[in-house]
Amino acid sequence: SYFTAPGGERVEIFGHGGGASEAARQGTSFLGEIPLFTEIREGGDAGLPVVIKDPEGIPAQAFGKIAAELRGTMD
């Protein structure tokens, strides 16, 4: 997960690559990263997911990518 600062800088709060490394170590798929955007929390609080409110936004695209990765593991 990462945070995008107001100036657009991507900040790796928890480091980078740990999830992918652990997935590889476990022999499983790494589905992706979820950005730490306030829109995700606000949408959850309001009952309006970001994928509905702003389907073209960065958070919605991240969830879509993870859904596609998950769907690919089911083929």
Short mmCIF file of C-alpha atoms in Angstrom, two decimals:
data_model
loop_
_atom_site.label_atom_id
_atom_site.label_comp_id
_atom_site.label_asym_id
_atom_site.label_seq_id
_atom_site.Cartn_x
_atom_site.Cartn_y
_atom_site.Cartn_z
CA SER A 1 0.00 0.00 0.00
CA TYR A 2 1.07 3.54 -0.60
CA PHE A 3 -0.03 7.09 -0.03
CA THR A 4 0.02 9.81 -2.66
CA ALA A 5 1.13 13.12 -1.15
CA PRO A 6 -0.61 16.36 -2.21
CA GLY A 7 2.27 17.10 -4.60
CA GLY A 8 1.73 13.75 -6.33
CA GLU A 9 4.70 11.98 -4.72
CA ARG A 10 4.10 8.29 -4.04
CA VAL A 11 5.05 7.46 -0.44
CA GLU A 12 5.60 3.81 0.42
CA ILE A 13 4.42 3.88 4.04
CA PHE A 14 4.97 0.16 4.64
CA GLY A 15 7.95 -0.28 2.32
CA HIS A 16 7.67 -1.75 -1.16
CA GLY A 17 7.55 -5.29 -2.46
CA GLY A 18 6.94 -7.12 0.82
CA GLY A 19 3.53 -8.44 -0.18
CA ALA A 20 4.77 -9.68 -3.55
CA SER A 21 7.82 -11.29 -1.94
CA GLU A 22 5.71 -13.05 0.67
CA ALA A 23 3.22 -14.26 -1.95
CA ALA A 24 6.11 -15.70 -3.97
CA ARG A 25 7.56 -17.33 -0.86
CA GLN A 26 4.17 -18.88 -0.10
CA GLY A 27 3.75 -20.02 -3.71
CA THR A 28 0.59 -18.00 -4.23
CA SER A 29 -0.51 -15.07 -6.38
CA PHE A 30 0.11 -11.45 -5.43
CA LEU A 31 -3.13 -9.67 -6.23
CA GLY A 32 -1.95 -6.07 -6.03
CA GLU A 33 -1.69 -2.88 -3.98
CA ILE A 34 -4.43 -0.72 -2.51
CA PRO A 35 -3.59 2.99 -2.38
CA LEU A 36 -4.31 4.74 0.91
CA PHE A 37 -6.76 7.36 -0.34
CA THR A 38 -9.28 9.08 1.91
CA GLU A 39 -11.89 8.51 -0.82
CA ILE A 40 -11.83 4.79 0.01
CA ARG A 41 -12.63 5.41 3.68
CA GLU A 42 -15.17 8.12 2.91
CA GLY A 43 -16.95 5.88 0.43
CA GLY A 44 -17.00 3.02 2.91
CA ASP A 45 -18.38 5.29 5.63
CA ALA A 46 -21.09 6.59 3.28
CA GLY A 47 -21.93 3.18 1.81
CA LEU A 48 -20.84 4.35 -1.65
CA PRO A 49 -17.80 2.40 -2.85
CA VAL A 50 -15.19 4.26 -4.88
CA VAL A 51 -15.75 1.89 -7.80
CA ILE A 52 -19.32 3.21 -8.03
CA LYS A 53 -18.68 6.87 -7.18
CA ASP A 54 -15.64 7.35 -9.42
CA PRO A 55 -15.04 4.22 -11.54
CA GLU A 56 -12.20 5.88 -13.47
CA GLY A 57 -10.36 7.12 -10.37
CA ILE A 58 -7.05 5.70 -9.16
CA PRO A 59 -8.55 3.84 -6.16
CA ALA A 60 -11.25 2.23 -8.32
CA GLN A 61 -8.67 1.22 -10.92
CA ALA A 62 -6.59 -0.45 -8.18
CA PHE A 63 -9.59 -2.47 -6.99
CA GLY A 64 -10.42 -3.36 -10.61
CA LYS A 65 -6.89 -4.60 -11.22
CA ILE A 66 -7.02 -6.76 -8.10
CA ALA A 67 -10.42 -8.14 -9.13
CA ALA A 68 -8.99 -9.02 -12.55
CA GLU A 69 -6.00 -10.75 -10.94
CA LEU A 70 -8.32 -12.71 -8.65
CA ARG A 71 -10.57 -13.64 -11.56
CA GLY A 72 -7.49 -14.88 -13.43
CA THR A 73 -6.69 -17.30 -10.61
CA MET A 74 -10.10 -18.92 -11.07
CA ASP A 75 -9.72 -19.84 -14.74
#
